[in-house]
mmCIF file of C-alpha atoms in Angstrom:
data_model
loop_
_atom_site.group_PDB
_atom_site.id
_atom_site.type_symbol
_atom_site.label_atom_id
_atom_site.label_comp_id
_atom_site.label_asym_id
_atom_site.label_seq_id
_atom_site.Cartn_x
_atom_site.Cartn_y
_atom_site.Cartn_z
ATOM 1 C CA UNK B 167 -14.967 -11.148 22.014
ATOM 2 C CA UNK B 168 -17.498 -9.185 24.475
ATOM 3 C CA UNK B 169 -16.181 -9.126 27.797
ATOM 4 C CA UNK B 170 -17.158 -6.968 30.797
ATOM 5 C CA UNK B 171 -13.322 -5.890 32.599
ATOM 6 C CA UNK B 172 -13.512 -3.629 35.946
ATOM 7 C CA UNK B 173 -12.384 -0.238 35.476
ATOM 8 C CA UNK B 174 -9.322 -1.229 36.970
ATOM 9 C CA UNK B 175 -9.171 -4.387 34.506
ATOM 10 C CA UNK B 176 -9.413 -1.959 31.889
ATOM 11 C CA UNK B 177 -6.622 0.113 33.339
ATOM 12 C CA UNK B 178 -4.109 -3.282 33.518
ATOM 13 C CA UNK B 179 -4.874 -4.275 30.466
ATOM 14 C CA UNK B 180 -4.471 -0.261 28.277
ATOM 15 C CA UNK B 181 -1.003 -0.945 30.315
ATOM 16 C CA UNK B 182 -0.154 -3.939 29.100
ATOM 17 C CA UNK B 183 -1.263 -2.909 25.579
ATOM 18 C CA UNK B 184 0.974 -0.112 25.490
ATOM 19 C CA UNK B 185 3.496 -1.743 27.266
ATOM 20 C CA UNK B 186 3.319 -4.299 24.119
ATOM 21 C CA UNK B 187 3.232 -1.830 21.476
ATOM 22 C CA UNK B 188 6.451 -0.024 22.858
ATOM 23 C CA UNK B 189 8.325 -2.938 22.715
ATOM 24 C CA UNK B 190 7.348 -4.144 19.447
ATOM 25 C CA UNK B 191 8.124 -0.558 18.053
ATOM 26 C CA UNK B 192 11.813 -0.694 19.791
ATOM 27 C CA UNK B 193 12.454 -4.564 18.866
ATOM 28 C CA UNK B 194 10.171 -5.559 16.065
ATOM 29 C CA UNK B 195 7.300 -7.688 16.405
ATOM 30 C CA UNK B 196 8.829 -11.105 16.156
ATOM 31 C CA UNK B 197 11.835 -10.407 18.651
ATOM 32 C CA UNK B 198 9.260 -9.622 21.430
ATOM 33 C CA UNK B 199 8.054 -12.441 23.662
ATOM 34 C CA UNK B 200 5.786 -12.644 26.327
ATOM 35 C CA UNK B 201 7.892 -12.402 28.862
ATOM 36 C CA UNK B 202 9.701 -9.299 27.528
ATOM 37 C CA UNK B 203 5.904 -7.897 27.956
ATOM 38 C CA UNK B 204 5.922 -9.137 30.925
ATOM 39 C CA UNK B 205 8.798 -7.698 32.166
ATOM 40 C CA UNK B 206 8.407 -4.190 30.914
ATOM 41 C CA UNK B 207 4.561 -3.782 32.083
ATOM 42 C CA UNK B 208 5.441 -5.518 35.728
ATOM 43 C CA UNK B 209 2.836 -8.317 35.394
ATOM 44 C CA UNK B 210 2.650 -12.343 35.900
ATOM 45 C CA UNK B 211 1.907 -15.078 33.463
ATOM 46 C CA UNK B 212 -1.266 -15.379 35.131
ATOM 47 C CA UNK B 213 -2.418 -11.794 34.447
ATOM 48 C CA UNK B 214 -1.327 -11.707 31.192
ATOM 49 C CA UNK B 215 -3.354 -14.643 30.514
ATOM 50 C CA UNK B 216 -6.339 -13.570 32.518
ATOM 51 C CA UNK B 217 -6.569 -10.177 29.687
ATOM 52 C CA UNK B 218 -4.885 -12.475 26.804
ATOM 53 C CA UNK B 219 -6.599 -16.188 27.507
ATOM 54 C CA UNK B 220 -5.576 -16.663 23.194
ATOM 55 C CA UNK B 221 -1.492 -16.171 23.867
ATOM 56 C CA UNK B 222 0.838 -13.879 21.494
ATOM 57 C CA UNK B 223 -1.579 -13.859 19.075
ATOM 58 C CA UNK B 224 -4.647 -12.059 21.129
ATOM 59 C CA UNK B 225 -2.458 -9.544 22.437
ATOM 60 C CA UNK B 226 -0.629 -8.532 19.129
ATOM 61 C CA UNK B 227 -3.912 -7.987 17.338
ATOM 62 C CA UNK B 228 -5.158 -5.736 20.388
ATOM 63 C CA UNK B 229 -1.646 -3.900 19.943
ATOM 64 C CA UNK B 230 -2.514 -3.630 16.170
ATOM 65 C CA UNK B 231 -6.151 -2.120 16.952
ATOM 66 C CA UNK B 232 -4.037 -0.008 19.537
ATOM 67 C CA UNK B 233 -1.893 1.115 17.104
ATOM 68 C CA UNK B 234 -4.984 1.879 14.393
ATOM 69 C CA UNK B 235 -6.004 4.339 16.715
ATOM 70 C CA UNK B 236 -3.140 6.129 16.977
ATOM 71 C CA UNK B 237 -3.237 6.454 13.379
ATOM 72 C CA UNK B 238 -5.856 8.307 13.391
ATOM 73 C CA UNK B 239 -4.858 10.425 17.396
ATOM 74 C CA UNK B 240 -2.242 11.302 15.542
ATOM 75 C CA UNK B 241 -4.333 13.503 13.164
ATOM 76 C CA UNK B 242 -6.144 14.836 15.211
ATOM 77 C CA UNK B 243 -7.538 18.260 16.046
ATOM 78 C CA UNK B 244 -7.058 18.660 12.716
ATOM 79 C CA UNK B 245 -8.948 15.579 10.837
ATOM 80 C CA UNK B 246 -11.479 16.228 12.800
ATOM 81 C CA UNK B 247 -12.358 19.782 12.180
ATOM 82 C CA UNK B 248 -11.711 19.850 8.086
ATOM 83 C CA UNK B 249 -13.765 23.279 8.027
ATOM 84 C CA UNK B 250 -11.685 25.778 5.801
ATOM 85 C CA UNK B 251 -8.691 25.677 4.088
ATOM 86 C CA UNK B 252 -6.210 26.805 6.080
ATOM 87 C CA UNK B 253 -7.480 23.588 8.175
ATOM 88 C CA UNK B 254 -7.261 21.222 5.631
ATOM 89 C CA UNK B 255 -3.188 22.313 4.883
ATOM 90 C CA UNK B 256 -3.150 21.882 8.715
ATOM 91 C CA UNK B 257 -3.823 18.393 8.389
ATOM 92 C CA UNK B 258 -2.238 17.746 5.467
ATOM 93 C CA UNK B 259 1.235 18.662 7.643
ATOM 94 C CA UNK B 260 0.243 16.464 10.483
ATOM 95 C CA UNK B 261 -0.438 13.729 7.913
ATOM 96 C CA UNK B 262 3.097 14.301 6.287
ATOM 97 C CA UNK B 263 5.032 15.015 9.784
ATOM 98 C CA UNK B 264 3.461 11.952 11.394
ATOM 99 C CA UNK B 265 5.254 9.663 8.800
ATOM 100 C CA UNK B 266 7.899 11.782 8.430
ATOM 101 C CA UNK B 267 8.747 10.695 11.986
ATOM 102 C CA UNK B 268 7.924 7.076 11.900
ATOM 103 C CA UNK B 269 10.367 6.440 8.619
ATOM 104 C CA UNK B 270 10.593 3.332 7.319
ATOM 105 C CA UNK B 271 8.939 1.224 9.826
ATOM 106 C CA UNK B 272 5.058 1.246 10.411
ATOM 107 C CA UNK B 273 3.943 -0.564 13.068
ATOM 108 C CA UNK B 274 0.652 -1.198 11.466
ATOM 109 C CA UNK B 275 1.850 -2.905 8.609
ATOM 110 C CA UNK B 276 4.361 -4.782 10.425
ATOM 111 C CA UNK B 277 1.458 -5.960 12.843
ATOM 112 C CA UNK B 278 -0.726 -6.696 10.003
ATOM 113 C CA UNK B 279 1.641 -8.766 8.200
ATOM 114 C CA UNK B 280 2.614 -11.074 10.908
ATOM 115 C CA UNK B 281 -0.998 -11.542 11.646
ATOM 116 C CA UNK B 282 -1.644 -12.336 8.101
ATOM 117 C CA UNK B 283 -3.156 -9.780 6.079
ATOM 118 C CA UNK B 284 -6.416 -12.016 5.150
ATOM 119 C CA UNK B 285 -7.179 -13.364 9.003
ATOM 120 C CA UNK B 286 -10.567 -11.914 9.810
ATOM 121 C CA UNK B 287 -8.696 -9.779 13.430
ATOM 122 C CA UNK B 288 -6.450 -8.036 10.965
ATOM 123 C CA UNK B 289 -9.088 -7.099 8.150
ATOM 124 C CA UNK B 290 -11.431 -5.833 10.771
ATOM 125 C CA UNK B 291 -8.699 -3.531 12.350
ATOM 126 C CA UNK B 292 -7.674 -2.372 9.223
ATOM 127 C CA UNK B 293 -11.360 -1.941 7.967
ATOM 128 C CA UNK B 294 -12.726 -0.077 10.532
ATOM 129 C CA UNK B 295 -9.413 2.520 10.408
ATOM 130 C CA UNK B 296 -10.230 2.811 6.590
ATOM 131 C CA UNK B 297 -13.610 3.459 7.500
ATOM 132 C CA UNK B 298 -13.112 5.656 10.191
ATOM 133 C CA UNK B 299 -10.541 7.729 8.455
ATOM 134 C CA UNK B 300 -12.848 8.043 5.592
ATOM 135 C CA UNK B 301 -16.029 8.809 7.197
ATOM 136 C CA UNK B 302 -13.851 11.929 8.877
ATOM 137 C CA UNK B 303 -12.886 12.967 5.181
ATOM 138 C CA UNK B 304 -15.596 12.741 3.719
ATOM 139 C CA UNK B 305 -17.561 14.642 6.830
ATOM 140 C CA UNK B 306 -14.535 17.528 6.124
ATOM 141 C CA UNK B 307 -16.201 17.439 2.252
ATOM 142 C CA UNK B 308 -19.143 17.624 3.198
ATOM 143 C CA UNK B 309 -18.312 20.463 5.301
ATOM 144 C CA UNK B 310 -16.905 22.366 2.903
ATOM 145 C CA UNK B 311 -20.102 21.796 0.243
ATOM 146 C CA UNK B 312 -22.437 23.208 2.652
ATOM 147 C CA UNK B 313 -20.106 26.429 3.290
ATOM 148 C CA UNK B 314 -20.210 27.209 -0.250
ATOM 149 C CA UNK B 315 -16.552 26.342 -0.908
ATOM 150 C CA UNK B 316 -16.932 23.122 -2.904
ATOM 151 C CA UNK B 317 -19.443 22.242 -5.744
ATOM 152 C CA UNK B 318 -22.130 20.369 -3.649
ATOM 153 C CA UNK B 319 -22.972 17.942 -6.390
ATOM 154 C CA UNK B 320 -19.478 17.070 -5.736
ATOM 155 C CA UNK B 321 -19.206 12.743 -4.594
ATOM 156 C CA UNK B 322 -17.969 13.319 -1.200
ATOM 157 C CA UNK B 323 -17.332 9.976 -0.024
ATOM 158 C CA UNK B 324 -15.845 9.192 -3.604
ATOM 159 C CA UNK B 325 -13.319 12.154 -3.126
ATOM 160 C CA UNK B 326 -12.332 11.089 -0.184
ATOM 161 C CA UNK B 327 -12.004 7.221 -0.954
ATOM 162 C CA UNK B 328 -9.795 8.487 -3.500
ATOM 163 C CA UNK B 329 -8.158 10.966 -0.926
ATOM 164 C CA UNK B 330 -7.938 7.890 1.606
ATOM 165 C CA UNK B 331 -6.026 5.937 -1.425
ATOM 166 C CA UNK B 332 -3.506 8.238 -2.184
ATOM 167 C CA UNK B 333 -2.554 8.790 1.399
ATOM 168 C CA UNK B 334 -2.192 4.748 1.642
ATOM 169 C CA UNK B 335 0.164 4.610 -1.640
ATOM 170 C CA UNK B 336 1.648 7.364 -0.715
ATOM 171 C CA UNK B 337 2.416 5.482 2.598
ATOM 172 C CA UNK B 338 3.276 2.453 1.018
ATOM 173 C CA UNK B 339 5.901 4.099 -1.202
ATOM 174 C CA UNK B 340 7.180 5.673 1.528
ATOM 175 C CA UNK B 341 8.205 2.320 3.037
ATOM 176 C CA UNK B 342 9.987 1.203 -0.209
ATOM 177 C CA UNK B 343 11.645 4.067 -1.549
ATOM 178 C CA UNK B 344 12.192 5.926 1.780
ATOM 179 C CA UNK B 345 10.882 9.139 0.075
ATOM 180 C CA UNK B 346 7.588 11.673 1.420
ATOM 181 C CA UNK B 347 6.874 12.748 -2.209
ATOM 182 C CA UNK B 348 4.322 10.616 -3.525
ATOM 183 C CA UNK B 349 2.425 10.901 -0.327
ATOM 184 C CA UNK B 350 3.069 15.169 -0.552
ATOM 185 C CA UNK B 351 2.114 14.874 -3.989
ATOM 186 C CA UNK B 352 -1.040 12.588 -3.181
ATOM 187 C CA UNK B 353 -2.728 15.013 -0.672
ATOM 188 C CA UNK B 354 -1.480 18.678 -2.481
ATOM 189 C CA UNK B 355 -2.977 17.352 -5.809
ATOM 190 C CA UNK B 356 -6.086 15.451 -3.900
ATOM 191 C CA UNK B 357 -6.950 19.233 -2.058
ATOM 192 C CA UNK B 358 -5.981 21.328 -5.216
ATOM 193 C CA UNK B 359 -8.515 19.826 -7.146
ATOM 194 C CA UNK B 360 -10.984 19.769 -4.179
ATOM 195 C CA UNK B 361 -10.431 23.352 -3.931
ATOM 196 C CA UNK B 362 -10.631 24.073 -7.589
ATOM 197 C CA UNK B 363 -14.277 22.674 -7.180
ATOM 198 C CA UNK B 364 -15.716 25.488 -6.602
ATOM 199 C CA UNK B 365 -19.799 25.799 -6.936
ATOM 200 C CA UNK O 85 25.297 -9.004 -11.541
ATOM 201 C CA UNK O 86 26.100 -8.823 -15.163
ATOM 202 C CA UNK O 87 26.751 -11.900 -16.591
ATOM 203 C CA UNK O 88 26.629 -13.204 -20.214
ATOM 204 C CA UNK O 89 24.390 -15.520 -21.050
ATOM 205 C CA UNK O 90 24.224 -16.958 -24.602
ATOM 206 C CA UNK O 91 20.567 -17.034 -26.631
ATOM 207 C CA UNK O 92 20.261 -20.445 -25.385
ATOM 208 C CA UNK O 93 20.754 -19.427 -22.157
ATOM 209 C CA UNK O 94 19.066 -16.799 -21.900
ATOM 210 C CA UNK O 95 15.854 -18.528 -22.752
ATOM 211 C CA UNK O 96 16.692 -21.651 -20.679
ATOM 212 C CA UNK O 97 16.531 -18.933 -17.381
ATOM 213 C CA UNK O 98 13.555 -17.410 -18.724
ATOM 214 C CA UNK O 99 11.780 -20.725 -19.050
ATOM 215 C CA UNK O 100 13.115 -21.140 -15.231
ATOM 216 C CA UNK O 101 12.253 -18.139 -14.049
ATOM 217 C CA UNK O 102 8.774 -18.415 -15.502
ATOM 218 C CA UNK O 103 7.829 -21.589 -14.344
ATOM 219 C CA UNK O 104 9.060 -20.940 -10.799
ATOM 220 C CA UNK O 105 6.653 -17.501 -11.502
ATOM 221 C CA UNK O 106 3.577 -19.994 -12.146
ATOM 222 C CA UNK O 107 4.351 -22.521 -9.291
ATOM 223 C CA UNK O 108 4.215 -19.260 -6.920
ATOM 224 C CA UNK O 109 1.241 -18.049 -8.433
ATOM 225 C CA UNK O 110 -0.084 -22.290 -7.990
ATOM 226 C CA UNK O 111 1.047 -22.686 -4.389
ATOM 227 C CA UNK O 112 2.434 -19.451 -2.577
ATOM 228 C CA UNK O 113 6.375 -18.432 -2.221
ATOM 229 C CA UNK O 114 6.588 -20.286 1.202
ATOM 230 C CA UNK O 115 5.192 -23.522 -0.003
ATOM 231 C CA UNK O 116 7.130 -23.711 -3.500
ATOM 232 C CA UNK O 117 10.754 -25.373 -3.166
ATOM 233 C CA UNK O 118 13.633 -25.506 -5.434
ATOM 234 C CA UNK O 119 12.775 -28.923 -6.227
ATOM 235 C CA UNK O 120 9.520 -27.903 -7.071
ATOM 236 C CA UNK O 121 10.944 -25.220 -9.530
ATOM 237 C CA UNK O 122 13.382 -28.200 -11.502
ATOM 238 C CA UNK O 123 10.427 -30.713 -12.012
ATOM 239 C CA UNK O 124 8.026 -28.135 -13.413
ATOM 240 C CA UNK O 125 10.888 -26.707 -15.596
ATOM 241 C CA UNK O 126 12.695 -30.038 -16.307
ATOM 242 C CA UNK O 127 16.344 -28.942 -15.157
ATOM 243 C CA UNK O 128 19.295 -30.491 -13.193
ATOM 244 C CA UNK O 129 20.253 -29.090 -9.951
ATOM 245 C CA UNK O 130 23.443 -27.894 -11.593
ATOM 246 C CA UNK O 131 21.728 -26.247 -14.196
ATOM 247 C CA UNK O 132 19.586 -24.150 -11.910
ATOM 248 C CA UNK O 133 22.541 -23.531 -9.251
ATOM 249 C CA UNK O 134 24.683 -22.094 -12.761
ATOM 250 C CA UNK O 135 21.663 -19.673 -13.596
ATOM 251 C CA UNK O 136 20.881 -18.871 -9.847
ATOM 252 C CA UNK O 137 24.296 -19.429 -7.862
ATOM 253 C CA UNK O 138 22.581 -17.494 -4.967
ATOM 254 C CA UNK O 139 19.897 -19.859 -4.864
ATOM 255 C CA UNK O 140 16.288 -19.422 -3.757
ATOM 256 C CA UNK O 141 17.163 -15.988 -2.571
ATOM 257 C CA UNK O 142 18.091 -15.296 -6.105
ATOM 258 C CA UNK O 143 15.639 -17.145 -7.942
ATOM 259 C CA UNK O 144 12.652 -15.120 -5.729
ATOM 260 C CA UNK O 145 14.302 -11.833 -6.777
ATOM 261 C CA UNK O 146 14.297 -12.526 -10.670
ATOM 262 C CA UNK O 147 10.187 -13.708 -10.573
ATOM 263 C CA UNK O 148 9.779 -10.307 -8.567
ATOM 264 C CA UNK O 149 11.362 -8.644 -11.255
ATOM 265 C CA UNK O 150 9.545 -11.055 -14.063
ATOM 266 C CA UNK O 151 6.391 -10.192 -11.876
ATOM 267 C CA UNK O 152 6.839 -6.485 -11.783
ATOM 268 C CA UNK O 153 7.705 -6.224 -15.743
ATOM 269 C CA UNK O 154 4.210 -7.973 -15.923
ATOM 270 C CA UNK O 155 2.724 -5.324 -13.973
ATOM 271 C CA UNK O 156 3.384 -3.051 -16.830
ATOM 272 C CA UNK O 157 2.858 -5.156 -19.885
ATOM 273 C CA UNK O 158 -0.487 -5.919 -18.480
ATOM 274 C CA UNK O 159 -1.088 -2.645 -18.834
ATOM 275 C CA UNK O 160 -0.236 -2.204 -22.544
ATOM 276 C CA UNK O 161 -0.943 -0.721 -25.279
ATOM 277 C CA UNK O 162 -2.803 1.731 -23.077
ATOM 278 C CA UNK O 163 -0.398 2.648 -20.566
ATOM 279 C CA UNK O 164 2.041 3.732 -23.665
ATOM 280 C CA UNK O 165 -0.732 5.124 -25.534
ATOM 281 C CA UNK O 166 -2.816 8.184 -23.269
ATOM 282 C CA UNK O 167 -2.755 9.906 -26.332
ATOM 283 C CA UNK O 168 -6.872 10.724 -25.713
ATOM 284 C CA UNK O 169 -9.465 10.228 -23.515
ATOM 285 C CA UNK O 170 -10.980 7.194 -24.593
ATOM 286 C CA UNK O 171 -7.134 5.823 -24.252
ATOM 287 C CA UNK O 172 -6.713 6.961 -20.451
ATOM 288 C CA UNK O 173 -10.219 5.556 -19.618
ATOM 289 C CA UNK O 174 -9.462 2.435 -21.804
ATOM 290 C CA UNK O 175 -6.201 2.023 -19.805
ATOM 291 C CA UNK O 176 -8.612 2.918 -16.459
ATOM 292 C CA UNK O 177 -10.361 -0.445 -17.638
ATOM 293 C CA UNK O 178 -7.100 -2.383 -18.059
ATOM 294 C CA UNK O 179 -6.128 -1.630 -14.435
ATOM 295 C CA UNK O 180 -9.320 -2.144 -13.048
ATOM 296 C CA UNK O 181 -9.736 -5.599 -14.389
ATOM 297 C CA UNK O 182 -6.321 -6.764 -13.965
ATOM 298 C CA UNK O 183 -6.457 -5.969 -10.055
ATOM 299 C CA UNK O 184 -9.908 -7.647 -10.419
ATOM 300 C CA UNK O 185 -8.699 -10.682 -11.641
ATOM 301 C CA UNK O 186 -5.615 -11.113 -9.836
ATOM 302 C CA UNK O 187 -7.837 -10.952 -6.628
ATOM 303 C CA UNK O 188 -6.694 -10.457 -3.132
ATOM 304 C CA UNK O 189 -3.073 -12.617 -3.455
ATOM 305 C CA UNK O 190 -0.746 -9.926 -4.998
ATOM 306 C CA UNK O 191 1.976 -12.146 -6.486
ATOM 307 C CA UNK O 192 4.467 -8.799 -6.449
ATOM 308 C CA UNK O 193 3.682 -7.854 -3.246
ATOM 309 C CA UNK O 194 3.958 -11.330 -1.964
ATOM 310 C CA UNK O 195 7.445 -11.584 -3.064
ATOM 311 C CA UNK O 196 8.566 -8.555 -2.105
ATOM 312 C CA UNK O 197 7.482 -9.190 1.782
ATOM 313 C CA UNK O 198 9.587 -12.937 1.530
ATOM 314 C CA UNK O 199 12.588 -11.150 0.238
ATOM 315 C CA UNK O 200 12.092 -8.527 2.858
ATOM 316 C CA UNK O 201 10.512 -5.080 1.670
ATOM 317 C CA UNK O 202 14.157 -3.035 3.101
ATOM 318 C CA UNK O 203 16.351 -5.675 1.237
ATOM 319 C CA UNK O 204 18.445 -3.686 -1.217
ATOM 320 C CA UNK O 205 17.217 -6.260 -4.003
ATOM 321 C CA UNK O 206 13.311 -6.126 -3.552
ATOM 322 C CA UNK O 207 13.965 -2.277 -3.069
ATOM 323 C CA UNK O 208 15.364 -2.230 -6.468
ATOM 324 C CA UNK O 209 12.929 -4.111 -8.193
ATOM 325 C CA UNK O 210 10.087 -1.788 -6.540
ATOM 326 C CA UNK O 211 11.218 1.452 -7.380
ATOM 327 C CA UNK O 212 12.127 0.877 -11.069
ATOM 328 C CA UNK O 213 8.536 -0.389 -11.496
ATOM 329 C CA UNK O 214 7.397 2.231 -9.663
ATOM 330 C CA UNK O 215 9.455 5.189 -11.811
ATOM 331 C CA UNK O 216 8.670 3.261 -15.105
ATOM 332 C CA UNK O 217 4.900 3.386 -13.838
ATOM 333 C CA UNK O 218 5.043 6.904 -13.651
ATOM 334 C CA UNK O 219 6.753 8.048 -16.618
ATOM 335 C CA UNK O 220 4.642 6.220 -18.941
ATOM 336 C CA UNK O 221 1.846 8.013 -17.051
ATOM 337 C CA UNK O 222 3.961 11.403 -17.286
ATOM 338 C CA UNK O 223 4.195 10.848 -20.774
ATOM 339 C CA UNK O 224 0.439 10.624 -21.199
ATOM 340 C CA UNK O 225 -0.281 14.014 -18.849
ATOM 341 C CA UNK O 226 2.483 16.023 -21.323
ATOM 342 C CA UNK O 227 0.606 14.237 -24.439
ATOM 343 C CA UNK O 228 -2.551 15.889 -23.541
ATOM 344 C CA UNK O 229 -0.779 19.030 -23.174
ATOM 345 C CA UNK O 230 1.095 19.149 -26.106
ATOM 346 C CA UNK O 231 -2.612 17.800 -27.751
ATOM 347 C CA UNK O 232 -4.060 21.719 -25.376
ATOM 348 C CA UNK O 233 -6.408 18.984 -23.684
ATOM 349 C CA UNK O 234 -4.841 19.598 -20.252
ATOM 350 C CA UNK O 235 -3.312 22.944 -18.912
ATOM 351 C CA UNK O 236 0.069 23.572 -20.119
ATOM 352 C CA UNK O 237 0.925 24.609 -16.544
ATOM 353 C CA UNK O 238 0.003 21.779 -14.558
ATOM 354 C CA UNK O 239 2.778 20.002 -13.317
ATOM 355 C CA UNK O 240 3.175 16.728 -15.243
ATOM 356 C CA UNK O 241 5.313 14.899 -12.915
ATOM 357 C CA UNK O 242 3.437 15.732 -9.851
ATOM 358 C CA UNK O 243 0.276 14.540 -11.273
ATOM 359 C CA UNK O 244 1.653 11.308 -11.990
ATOM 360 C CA UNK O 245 2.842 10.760 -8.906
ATOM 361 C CA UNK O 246 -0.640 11.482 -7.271
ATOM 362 C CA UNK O 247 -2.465 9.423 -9.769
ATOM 363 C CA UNK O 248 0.461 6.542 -9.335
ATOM 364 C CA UNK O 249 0.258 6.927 -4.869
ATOM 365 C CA UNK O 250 -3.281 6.064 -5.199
ATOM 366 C CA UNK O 251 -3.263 3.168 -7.361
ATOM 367 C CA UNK O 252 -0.817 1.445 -4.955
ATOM 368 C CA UNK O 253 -3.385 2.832 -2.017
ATOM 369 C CA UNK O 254 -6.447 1.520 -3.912
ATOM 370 C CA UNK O 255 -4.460 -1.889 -4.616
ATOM 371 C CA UNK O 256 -3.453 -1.910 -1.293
ATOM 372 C CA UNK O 257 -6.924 -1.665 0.149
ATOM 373 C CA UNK O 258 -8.338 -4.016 -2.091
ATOM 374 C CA UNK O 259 -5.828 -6.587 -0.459
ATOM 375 C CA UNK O 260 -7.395 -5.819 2.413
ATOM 376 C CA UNK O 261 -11.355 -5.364 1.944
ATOM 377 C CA UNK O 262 -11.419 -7.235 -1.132
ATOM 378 C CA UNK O 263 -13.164 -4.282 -2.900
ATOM 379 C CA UNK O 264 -12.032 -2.663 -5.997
ATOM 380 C CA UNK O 265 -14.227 0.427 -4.900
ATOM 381 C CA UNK O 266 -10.880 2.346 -4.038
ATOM 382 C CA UNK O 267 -8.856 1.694 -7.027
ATOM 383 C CA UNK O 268 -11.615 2.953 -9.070
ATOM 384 C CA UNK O 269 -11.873 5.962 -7.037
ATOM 385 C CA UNK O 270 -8.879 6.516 -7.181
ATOM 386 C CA UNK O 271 -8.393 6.390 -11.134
ATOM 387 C CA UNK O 272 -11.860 8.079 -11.531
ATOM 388 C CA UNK O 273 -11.242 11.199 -9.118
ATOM 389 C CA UNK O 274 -7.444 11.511 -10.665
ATOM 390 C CA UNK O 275 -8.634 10.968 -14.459
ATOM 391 C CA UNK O 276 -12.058 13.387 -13.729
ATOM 392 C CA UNK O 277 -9.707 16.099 -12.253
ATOM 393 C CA UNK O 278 -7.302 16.064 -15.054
ATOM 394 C CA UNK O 279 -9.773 16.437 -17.162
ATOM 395 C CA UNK O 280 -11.071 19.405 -15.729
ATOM 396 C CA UNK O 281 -7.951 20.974 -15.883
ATOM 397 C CA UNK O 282 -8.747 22.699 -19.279
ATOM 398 C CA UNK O 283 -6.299 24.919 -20.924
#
């Protein structure tokens, strides 16, 4: 959906966004209602439809996308600026602290699964994060090759899809066993043997 | 529980469990009933209430656990044979094409989302695959060892875990995208680097 908001329309509706995504991270996605949004962002039922003319549904996927980018915020200086090693182990503790901190619940997943993982909103969020977060990887690879510090016939955007993979397992296991370790063990062992590429 | 079952039995639940496996697999956990369980599997209400006195709840947790035990021995003989490196590439191929043709419904996964993914019983079922997972592929790391095909000092277990994390990443994504260009990343990155990791 292409539509042109005011600035201002763009400010209401960011509010009501996060407004959303708050409550859905301190109730859980199927206990909020609209009118809880309502109620916590100040707004009507006829400005909440204005931003969200397709219901519940519209506005939880634009939470999901919301919270998609915080996946990757939350990274941040650090994924973006992969240029030595000391930055990658950077990132690799922001990875590790970020989930650390959210436990057991990810508000991604959650989103995603009440959307239904195969709807076309909640592949395209997820698919552009995955590309995203890859494409930042890889660029952090590529980095690397060109400062000498990583064989450049190296795949970079293979490395990192496999990278990208371990993080999401690691993730995943996270959520069932309640445990950082496979994700720890994903990224130490994923940089060890990018660092152990040497030219 | 521990119960006793006679032979009889035994096989009787099997057959139950089974067919209420292939019915999910036919027509999704939400729109398979209990009825549709006893006219697939020709049994009396009060024979599936004595093998499943909890019910559906029940039933849904013994196919996750028939489901994860297939997991593995859809692996096999490979997974319990990385004894070379035609094995661990042979076993690459077994994963690779059982993902492939299981396709983007994960009847595991499915099951363990119904039952609810914190329950103490899907929990269960999902970490004992999970650590049975990855000692079979600890046992194939320490095999190469012991064979001086992979450094001595490389730390089995944490390997395994790596290799395991992005599996379940590269499965996970595949759920998503529909590609299987992860999964094989992820298996071809974690098999390359321990096979670089000469003595």
């Amino acid at each position: 959906m292409t539509r042109t908001l005011t600035r201002k329309g763009t400010a209401t509706r960011q509010r009501i966004v996060e407004g959303a995504a708050a409550e859905i991270r301190e109730r859980g996605v199927i206990a909020t209602t609209l009118d809880d949004v309502r109620a916590r962002t100040g707004t009507s039922k006829s400005q909440l439809f204005h931003y969200f003319p397709g219901g519940k549904e519209e506005l939880l996927l634009a939470v999901a996308r919301h919270e998609a980018d915080r996946v990757l915020s939350d990274q941040q200086p650090y994924l973006g600026e992969l240029t030595s090693w000391p930055a990658w182990l950077a990132w690799r503790d922001s990875v590790v602290a970020r989930y650390l901190g959210q436990g057991r619940r990810c508000p991604l997943n959650v989103l995603v699964s009440q959307l239904g993982r195969n709807t076309p909103g909640a592949q395209a969020v997820v698919s552009e994060l995955m590309n995203q977060w890859q494409a930042e990887i890889t660029a952090g690879v590529r980095h690397m090759q060109h400062a000498g510090a990583i064989d450049p016939q190296l795949d970079a955007d293979r490395a990192a899809a496999a990278l990208l993979a371990g993080i999401q397992g690691g993730v995943l296991l996270m959520l069932s066993t309640g445990s950082v370790s496979h994700l720890e063990a994903a990224l130490d062992v994923g940089i060890d043997n990018l660092r152990a590429r040497f030219p």
